[in-house]
PDB file of C-alpha atoms in Angstrom:
ATOM      1  CA  ASN A   1     -73.125  28.366  95.098  1.00  0.00           C
ATOM      2  CA  ALA A   2     -71.747  25.939  92.501  1.00  0.00           C
ATOM      3  CA  GLY A   3     -70.446  23.520  95.153  1.00  0.00           C
ATOM      4  CA  VAL A   4     -67.715  21.393  93.667  1.00  0.00           C
ATOM      5  CA  THR A   5     -67.007  21.752  89.973  1.00  0.00           C
ATOM      6  CA  GLN A   6     -64.751  19.632  87.724  1.00  0.00           C
ATOM      7  CA  THR A   7     -63.460  20.027  84.195  1.00  0.00           C
ATOM      8  CA  PRO A   8     -63.469  18.419  81.765  1.00  0.00           C
ATOM      9  CA  LYS A   9     -66.543  16.098  82.034  1.00  0.00           C
ATOM     10  CA  PHE A  10     -65.178  13.641  79.436  1.00  0.00           C
ATOM     11  CA  GLN A  11     -61.773  13.007  78.034  1.00  0.00           C
ATOM     12  CA  VAL A  12     -60.103  10.441  75.685  1.00  0.00           C
ATOM     13  CA  LEU A  13     -56.390  10.133  75.762  1.00  0.00           C
ATOM     14  CA  LYS A  14     -53.852   8.022  73.970  1.00  0.00           C
ATOM     15  CA  THR A  15     -51.382   6.008  76.016  1.00  0.00           C
ATOM     16  CA  GLY A  16     -48.433   8.175  77.023  1.00  0.00           C
ATOM     17  CA  GLN A  17     -50.296  11.580  76.770  1.00  0.00           C
ATOM     18  CA  SER A  18     -50.592  13.850  79.728  1.00  0.00           C
ATOM     19  CA  MET A  19     -53.432  15.769  81.109  1.00  0.00           C
ATOM     20  CA  THR A  20     -54.637  17.727  84.179  1.00  0.00           C
ATOM     21  CA  LEU A  21     -58.099  17.304  85.752  1.00  0.00           C
ATOM     22  CA  GLN A  22     -59.319  20.531  87.372  1.00  0.00           C
ATOM     23  CA  CYS A  23     -61.387  20.895  90.521  1.00  0.00           C
ATOM     24  CA  ALA A  24     -62.662  23.890  92.332  1.00  0.00           C
ATOM     25  CA  GLN A  25     -64.966  24.522  95.314  1.00  0.00           C
ATOM     26  CA  ASP A  26     -66.780  27.575  96.459  1.00  0.00           C
ATOM     27  CA  MET A  27     -67.777  26.461  99.925  1.00  0.00           C
ATOM     28  CA  ASN A  28     -64.682  27.682 101.760  1.00  0.00           C
ATOM     29  CA  HIS A  29     -63.647  24.173 102.563  1.00  0.00           C
ATOM     30  CA  ASN A  30     -60.269  23.367 103.772  1.00  0.00           C
ATOM     31  CA  SER A  31     -59.913  19.694 102.757  1.00  0.00           C
ATOM     32  CA  MET A  32     -60.012  18.406  99.166  1.00  0.00           C
ATOM     33  CA  TYR A  33     -59.753  14.881  97.770  1.00  0.00           C
ATOM     34  CA  TRP A  34     -59.380  12.967  94.493  1.00  0.00           C
ATOM     35  CA  TYR A  35     -60.957   9.523  94.022  1.00  0.00           C
ATOM     36  CA  ARG A  36     -61.311   7.084  91.171  1.00  0.00           C
ATOM     37  CA  GLN A  37     -64.261   4.887  90.737  1.00  0.00           C
ATOM     38  CA  ASP A  38     -64.016   1.562  88.846  1.00  0.00           C
ATOM     39  CA  PRO A  39     -66.794  -0.977  88.545  1.00  0.00           C
ATOM     40  CA  GLY A  40     -66.991  -3.130  91.717  1.00  0.00           C
ATOM     41  CA  MET A  41     -64.193  -1.296  93.433  1.00  0.00           C
ATOM     42  CA  GLY A  42     -65.958   1.551  95.082  1.00  0.00           C
ATOM     43  CA  LEU A  43     -64.321   4.875  95.589  1.00  0.00           C
ATOM     44  CA  ARG A  44     -60.658   4.736  96.034  1.00  0.00           C
ATOM     45  CA  LEU A  45     -58.624   7.732  97.304  1.00  0.00           C
ATOM     46  CA  ILE A  46     -55.758   8.807  95.060  1.00  0.00           C
ATOM     47  CA  TYR A  47     -54.512  11.971  96.842  1.00  0.00           C
ATOM     48  CA  TYR A  48     -55.941  14.376  99.356  1.00  0.00           C
ATOM     49  CA  SER A  49     -55.146  17.705 100.774  1.00  0.00           C
ATOM     50  CA  ALA A  50     -56.249  18.297 104.412  1.00  0.00           C
ATOM     51  CA  SER A  51     -55.537  21.995 104.177  1.00  0.00           C
ATOM     52  CA  GLU A  52     -54.044  24.528 101.860  1.00  0.00           C
ATOM     53  CA  GLY A  53     -50.335  23.835 101.331  1.00  0.00           C
ATOM     54  CA  THR A  54     -50.466  20.163 102.228  1.00  0.00           C
ATOM     55  CA  THR A  55     -51.021  17.028 100.161  1.00  0.00           C
ATOM     56  CA  ASP A  56     -50.848  13.376 101.032  1.00  0.00           C
ATOM     57  CA  LYS A  57     -50.997  10.003  99.210  1.00  0.00           C
ATOM     58  CA  GLY A  58     -54.125   7.889  99.403  1.00  0.00           C
ATOM     59  CA  GLU A  59     -54.569   4.201  98.427  1.00  0.00           C
ATOM     60  CA  VAL A  60     -53.736   4.469  94.709  1.00  0.00           C
ATOM     61  CA  PRO A  61     -51.338   7.305  94.077  1.00  0.00           C
ATOM     62  CA  ASN A  62     -49.004   5.734  91.545  1.00  0.00           C
ATOM     63  CA  GLY A  63     -49.079   7.487  88.169  1.00  0.00           C
ATOM     64  CA  TYR A  64     -50.642  10.644  89.511  1.00  0.00           C
ATOM     65  CA  ASN A  65     -49.573  13.993  90.908  1.00  0.00           C
ATOM     66  CA  VAL A  66     -51.519  16.743  92.571  1.00  0.00           C
ATOM     67  CA  SER A  67     -51.288  20.464  93.168  1.00  0.00           C
ATOM     68  CA  ARG A  68     -53.306  22.415  95.731  1.00  0.00           C
ATOM     69  CA  LEU A  69     -53.155  25.661  93.809  1.00  0.00           C
ATOM     70  CA  ASN A  70     -54.990  27.678  96.546  1.00  0.00           C
ATOM     71  CA  LYS A  71     -57.810  27.075  98.967  1.00  0.00           C
ATOM     72  CA  ARG A  72     -60.425  26.714  96.173  1.00  0.00           C
ATOM     73  CA  GLU A  73     -58.527  24.549  93.635  1.00  0.00           C
ATOM     74  CA  PHE A  74     -57.035  21.080  93.610  1.00  0.00           C
ATOM     75  CA  SER A  75     -55.778  19.619  90.354  1.00  0.00           C
ATOM     76  CA  LEU A  76     -54.823  16.029  89.461  1.00  0.00           C
ATOM     77  CA  ARG A  77     -52.264  15.351  86.800  1.00  0.00           C
ATOM     78  CA  LEU A  78     -51.611  12.211  84.751  1.00  0.00           C
ATOM     79  CA  GLU A  79     -48.041  12.544  83.444  1.00  0.00           C
ATOM     80  CA  SER A  80     -48.019   9.595  81.099  1.00  0.00           C
ATOM     81  CA  ALA A  81     -51.547   8.053  80.815  1.00  0.00           C
ATOM     82  CA  ALA A  82     -52.025   4.246  80.799  1.00  0.00           C
ATOM     83  CA  PRO A  83     -55.073   2.156  79.958  1.00  0.00           C
ATOM     84  CA  SER A  84     -55.247   1.163  83.559  1.00  0.00           C
ATOM     85  CA  GLN A  85     -56.095   4.787  84.423  1.00  0.00           C
ATOM     86  CA  THR A  86     -59.361   4.558  82.416  1.00  0.00           C
ATOM     87  CA  SER A  87     -61.901   5.409  85.139  1.00  0.00           C
ATOM     88  CA  VAL A  88     -64.358   8.003  86.490  1.00  0.00           C
ATOM     89  CA  TYR A  89     -62.557  10.566  88.630  1.00  0.00           C
ATOM     90  CA  PHE A  90     -64.323  12.423  91.377  1.00  0.00           C
ATOM     91  CA  CYS A  91     -63.104  15.466  93.319  1.00  0.00           C
ATOM     92  CA  ALA A  92     -64.594  16.121  96.831  1.00  0.00           C
ATOM     93  CA  SER A  93     -64.231  18.676  99.515  1.00  0.00           C
ATOM     94  CA  SER A  94     -65.022  18.881 103.222  1.00  0.00           C
ATOM     95  CA  LEU A  95     -65.032  21.599 105.808  1.00  0.00           C
ATOM     96  CA  ARG A  96     -61.818  20.989 107.740  1.00  0.00           C
ATOM     97  CA  PRO A  97     -59.872  18.149 109.241  1.00  0.00           C
ATOM     98  CA  GLY A  98     -60.497  17.238 112.834  1.00  0.00           C
ATOM     99  CA  LEU A  99     -64.320  17.428 112.613  1.00  0.00           C
ATOM    100  CA  THR A 100     -66.123  14.114 113.407  1.00  0.00           C
ATOM    101  CA  TYR A 101     -68.925  15.067 111.170  1.00  0.00           C
ATOM    102  CA  ASN A 102     -66.845  15.614 108.069  1.00  0.00           C
ATOM    103  CA  GLU A 103     -69.328  15.353 105.171  1.00  0.00           C
ATOM    104  CA  GLN A 104     -67.602  15.176 101.849  1.00  0.00           C
ATOM    105  CA  PHE A 105     -69.256  16.950  98.909  1.00  0.00           C
ATOM    106  CA  PHE A 106     -68.521  15.496  95.558  1.00  0.00           C
ATOM    107  CA  GLY A 107     -68.097  17.046  92.116  1.00  0.00           C
ATOM    108  CA  PRO A 108     -69.926  15.703  88.970  1.00  0.00           C
ATOM    109  CA  GLY A 109     -67.019  13.605  87.911  1.00  0.00           C
ATOM    110  CA  THR A 110     -64.658  13.260  84.906  1.00  0.00           C
ATOM    111  CA  ARG A 111     -64.988  10.178  82.748  1.00  0.00           C
ATOM    112  CA  LEU A 112     -61.494   9.354  81.273  1.00  0.00           C
ATOM    113  CA  THR A 113     -60.702   6.826  78.674  1.00  0.00           C
ATOM    114  CA  VAL A 114     -57.117   5.910  77.878  1.00  0.00           C
ATOM    115  CA  LEU A 115     -56.685   4.095  74.529  1.00  0.00           C
TER     116      LEU A 115
ATOM    117  CA  GLY B   1     -55.390   1.964 107.552  1.00  0.00           C
ATOM    118  CA  GLU B   2     -59.012   1.217 108.039  1.00  0.00           C
ATOM    119  CA  ASN B   3     -60.663  -1.623 106.064  1.00  0.00           C
ATOM    120  CA  VAL B   4     -64.333  -1.398 105.202  1.00  0.00           C
ATOM    121  CA  GLU B   5     -66.210  -4.356 103.759  1.00  0.00           C
ATOM    122  CA  GLN B   6     -69.714  -4.052 102.351  1.00  0.00           C
ATOM    123  CA  HIS B   7     -72.445  -6.732 101.579  1.00  0.00           C
ATOM    124  CA  PRO B   8     -74.216  -7.622  99.491  1.00  0.00           C
ATOM    125  CA  SER B   9     -72.741  -6.245  96.245  1.00  0.00           C
ATOM    126  CA  THR B  10     -76.205  -6.438  94.571  1.00  0.00           C
ATOM    127  CA  LEU B  11     -79.606  -6.447  96.070  1.00  0.00           C
ATOM    128  CA  SER B  12     -83.025  -6.711  94.335  1.00  0.00           C
ATOM    129  CA  VAL B  13     -86.279  -6.032  96.203  1.00  0.00           C
ATOM    130  CA  GLN B  14     -89.896  -5.582  95.298  1.00  0.00           C
ATOM    131  CA  GLU B  15     -91.387  -2.169  95.711  1.00  0.00           C
ATOM    132  CA  GLY B  16     -92.600  -1.816  99.270  1.00  0.00           C
ATOM    133  CA  ASP B  17     -90.258  -4.309 100.795  1.00  0.00           C
ATOM    134  CA  SER B  18     -87.354  -3.401 103.135  1.00  0.00           C
ATOM    135  CA  ALA B  19     -83.663  -3.456 102.080  1.00  0.00           C
ATOM    136  CA  VAL B  20     -80.697  -3.921 104.372  1.00  0.00           C
ATOM    137  CA  ILE B  21     -77.050  -3.311 103.556  1.00  0.00           C
ATOM    138  CA  LYS B  22     -74.327  -4.206 105.982  1.00  0.00           C
ATOM    139  CA  CYS B  23     -70.730  -3.036 106.467  1.00  0.00           C
ATOM    140  CA  THR B  24     -67.948  -4.054 108.745  1.00  0.00           C
ATOM    141  CA  TYR B  25     -64.886  -2.046 109.714  1.00  0.00           C
ATOM    142  CA  SER B  26     -61.515  -2.973 111.178  1.00  0.00           C
ATOM    143  CA  ASP B  27     -60.436  -0.101 113.399  1.00  0.00           C
ATOM    144  CA  SER B  28     -62.209   0.063 116.650  1.00  0.00           C
ATOM    145  CA  ALA B  29     -61.287   3.731 117.087  1.00  0.00           C
ATOM    146  CA  SER B  30     -63.246   4.711 113.942  1.00  0.00           C
ATOM    147  CA  ASN B  31     -65.831   7.336 115.041  1.00  0.00           C
ATOM    148  CA  TYR B  32     -67.956   8.475 112.058  1.00  0.00           C
ATOM    149  CA  PHE B  33     -69.895   6.346 109.573  1.00  0.00           C
ATOM    150  CA  PRO B  34     -71.691   8.030 106.631  1.00  0.00           C
ATOM    151  CA  TRP B  35     -73.737   6.457 103.851  1.00  0.00           C
ATOM    152  CA  TYR B  36     -73.712   7.767 100.277  1.00  0.00           C
ATOM    153  CA  LYS B  37     -76.152   7.219  97.529  1.00  0.00           C
ATOM    154  CA  GLN B  38     -75.071   7.365  93.795  1.00  0.00           C
ATOM    155  CA  GLU B  39     -77.684   7.379  91.138  1.00  0.00           C
ATOM    156  CA  LEU B  40     -76.650   6.260  87.595  1.00  0.00           C
ATOM    157  CA  GLY B  41     -74.247   8.779  86.118  1.00  0.00           C
ATOM    158  CA  LYS B  42     -74.356  11.190  89.030  1.00  0.00           C
ATOM    159  CA  ARG B  43     -72.156  12.048  91.918  1.00  0.00           C
ATOM    160  CA  PRO B  44     -72.359  10.341  95.397  1.00  0.00           C
ATOM    161  CA  GLN B  45     -74.382  12.184  97.831  1.00  0.00           C
ATOM    162  CA  LEU B  46     -74.652  11.843 101.672  1.00  0.00           C
ATOM    163  CA  ILE B  47     -77.994  10.390 102.812  1.00  0.00           C
ATOM    164  CA  ILE B  48     -77.447   9.673 106.442  1.00  0.00           C
ATOM    165  CA  ASP B  49     -74.570   9.378 108.893  1.00  0.00           C
ATOM    166  CA  ILE B  50     -73.928   8.247 112.417  1.00  0.00           C
ATOM    167  CA  ARG B  51     -71.344   8.916 115.163  1.00  0.00           C
ATOM    168  CA  SER B  52     -69.790   6.259 117.226  1.00  0.00           C
ATOM    169  CA  ASN B  53     -71.558   7.479 120.383  1.00  0.00           C
ATOM    170  CA  VAL B  54     -75.014   6.772 118.823  1.00  0.00           C
ATOM    171  CA  GLY B  55     -76.508   3.353 118.257  1.00  0.00           C
ATOM    172  CA  GLU B  56     -79.216   4.157 115.833  1.00  0.00           C
ATOM    173  CA  LYS B  57     -80.436   7.160 113.729  1.00  0.00           C
ATOM    174  CA  LYS B  58     -83.515   7.547 111.548  1.00  0.00           C
ATOM    175  CA  ASP B  59     -84.522   9.862 108.789  1.00  0.00           C
ATOM    176  CA  GLN B  60     -87.962   9.034 107.388  1.00  0.00           C
ATOM    177  CA  ARG B  61     -87.624   5.705 105.555  1.00  0.00           C
ATOM    178  CA  ILE B  62     -83.911   5.294 106.142  1.00  0.00           C
ATOM    179  CA  ALA B  63     -82.087   4.293 109.283  1.00  0.00           C
ATOM    180  CA  VAL B  64     -78.606   3.417 110.203  1.00  0.00           C
ATOM    181  CA  THR B  65     -77.579   1.184 113.188  1.00  0.00           C
ATOM    182  CA  LEU B  66     -74.140   0.764 114.644  1.00  0.00           C
ATOM    183  CA  ASN B  67     -72.769  -2.063 116.740  1.00  0.00           C
ATOM    184  CA  LYS B  68     -69.387  -0.936 117.987  1.00  0.00           C
ATOM    185  CA  THR B  69     -68.612  -4.140 119.808  1.00  0.00           C
ATOM    186  CA  ALA B  70     -68.983  -6.123 116.630  1.00  0.00           C
ATOM    187  CA  LYS B  71     -67.622  -3.325 114.502  1.00  0.00           C
ATOM    188  CA  HIS B  72     -70.505  -3.269 111.962  1.00  0.00           C
ATOM    189  CA  PHE B  73     -73.112  -0.805 110.860  1.00  0.00           C
ATOM    190  CA  SER B  74     -76.104  -1.266 108.632  1.00  0.00           C
ATOM    191  CA  LEU B  75     -78.470   0.764 106.431  1.00  0.00           C
ATOM    192  CA  HIS B  76     -82.108  -0.001 106.515  1.00  0.00           C
ATOM    193  CA  ILE B  77     -84.506   1.260 103.896  1.00  0.00           C
ATOM    194  CA  THR B  78     -88.177   0.610 104.541  1.00  0.00           C
ATOM    195  CA  GLU B  79     -91.158   0.816 102.039  1.00  0.00           C
ATOM    196  CA  THR B  80     -88.720   0.907  99.149  1.00  0.00           C
ATOM    197  CA  GLN B  81     -89.615   2.739  96.003  1.00  0.00           C
ATOM    198  CA  PRO B  82     -88.190   2.642  92.440  1.00  0.00           C
ATOM    199  CA  GLU B  83     -86.364   5.895  93.084  1.00  0.00           C
ATOM    200  CA  ASP B  84     -84.365   4.157  95.776  1.00  0.00           C
ATOM    201  CA  SER B  85     -82.583   2.298  93.009  1.00  0.00           C
ATOM    202  CA  ALA B  86     -78.960   3.316  93.061  1.00  0.00           C
ATOM    203  CA  VAL B  87     -75.526   2.328  94.318  1.00  0.00           C
ATOM    204  CA  TYR B  88     -75.066   2.774  98.084  1.00  0.00           C
ATOM    205  CA  PHE B  89     -71.624   3.204  99.681  1.00  0.00           C
ATOM    206  CA  CYS B  90     -70.766   2.972 103.384  1.00  0.00           C
ATOM    207  CA  ALA B  91     -67.672   4.558 104.705  1.00  0.00           C
ATOM    208  CA  ALA B  92     -65.756   4.948 107.961  1.00  0.00           C
ATOM    209  CA  ARG B  93     -63.582   7.756 109.377  1.00  0.00           C
ATOM    210  CA  GLN B  94     -60.615   6.332 111.057  1.00  0.00           C
ATOM    211  CA  GLY B  95     -60.350   7.415 114.728  1.00  0.00           C
ATOM    212  CA  GLY B  96     -57.303   9.325 115.845  1.00  0.00           C
ATOM    213  CA  SER B  97     -56.861  10.844 112.347  1.00  0.00           C
ATOM    214  CA  THR B  98     -57.351  14.620 112.076  1.00  0.00           C
ATOM    215  CA  LEU B  99     -57.188  14.559 108.354  1.00  0.00           C
ATOM    216  CA  GLY B 100     -60.833  13.759 107.675  1.00  0.00           C
ATOM    217  CA  ARG B 101     -60.065  10.880 105.400  1.00  0.00           C
ATOM    218  CA  LEU B 102     -62.957   8.403 104.706  1.00  0.00           C
ATOM    219  CA  TYR B 103     -62.556   4.761 103.767  1.00  0.00           C
ATOM    220  CA  PHE B 104     -65.219   3.474 101.463  1.00  0.00           C
ATOM    221  CA  GLY B 105     -66.831   0.060 101.001  1.00  0.00           C
ATOM    222  CA  ARG B 106     -67.170  -1.293  97.424  1.00  0.00           C
ATOM    223  CA  GLY B 107     -70.845  -0.412  97.061  1.00  0.00           C
ATOM    224  CA  THR B 108     -74.159  -2.155  96.854  1.00  0.00           C
ATOM    225  CA  GLN B 109     -76.303  -1.863  93.682  1.00  0.00           C
ATOM    226  CA  LEU B 110     -79.895  -1.693  94.919  1.00  0.00           C
ATOM    227  CA  THR B 111     -82.668  -2.361  92.384  1.00  0.00           C
ATOM    228  CA  VAL B 112     -86.206  -1.882  93.398  1.00  0.00           C
ATOM    229  CA  TRP B 113     -88.730  -3.508  91.025  1.00  0.00           C
ATOM    230  CA  PRO B 114     -92.155  -1.949  90.666  1.00  0.00           C
TER     231      PRO B 114
END
């Protein structure tokens, strides 16, 4: 099993450009998440999908959109990138909502720089 | 929502010493508290977790304690080794929520000097 995979690993954008970060998991998990990680700020939730067909905003959703394409895939889109979106982005998945032990498994991350 | 605070933000210890990282949470109904370790350039990985009906849990050199009354939980690492150097994150799962969402602290950079 590959676990959680993300593409691309690195990306440089110019202000105003758009791009989509891809995430896929092969663990048959129901829930998927997108986080951003900035120095000293920990992991902040952007959007999550508790189950296929549902998506919800997290702490910092402005400037982002998501699509839960199917049970395996959850993409994050930046419509018009801004320098404030320079960050490391992590995708994660967990088995299903409602479980107390709801370990989240993280992907390897995407390092995004917006010039 | 839940609010998780983590201290200290940086911690340096000599190899063989113990390290303690503390977190507080705001929602008394939170029921699950995992700890993640993130090595430089890598993804966060779960190292230990505890449920709200348990006061302490150990796994070799690491342990987590939970004080529900005071709403705080701590990570204890004994006999630290250089490979323990990493950023550690605490998190809390808000009670009553069926969505599985975790709220993370801001992280502690642990450095273990040989």
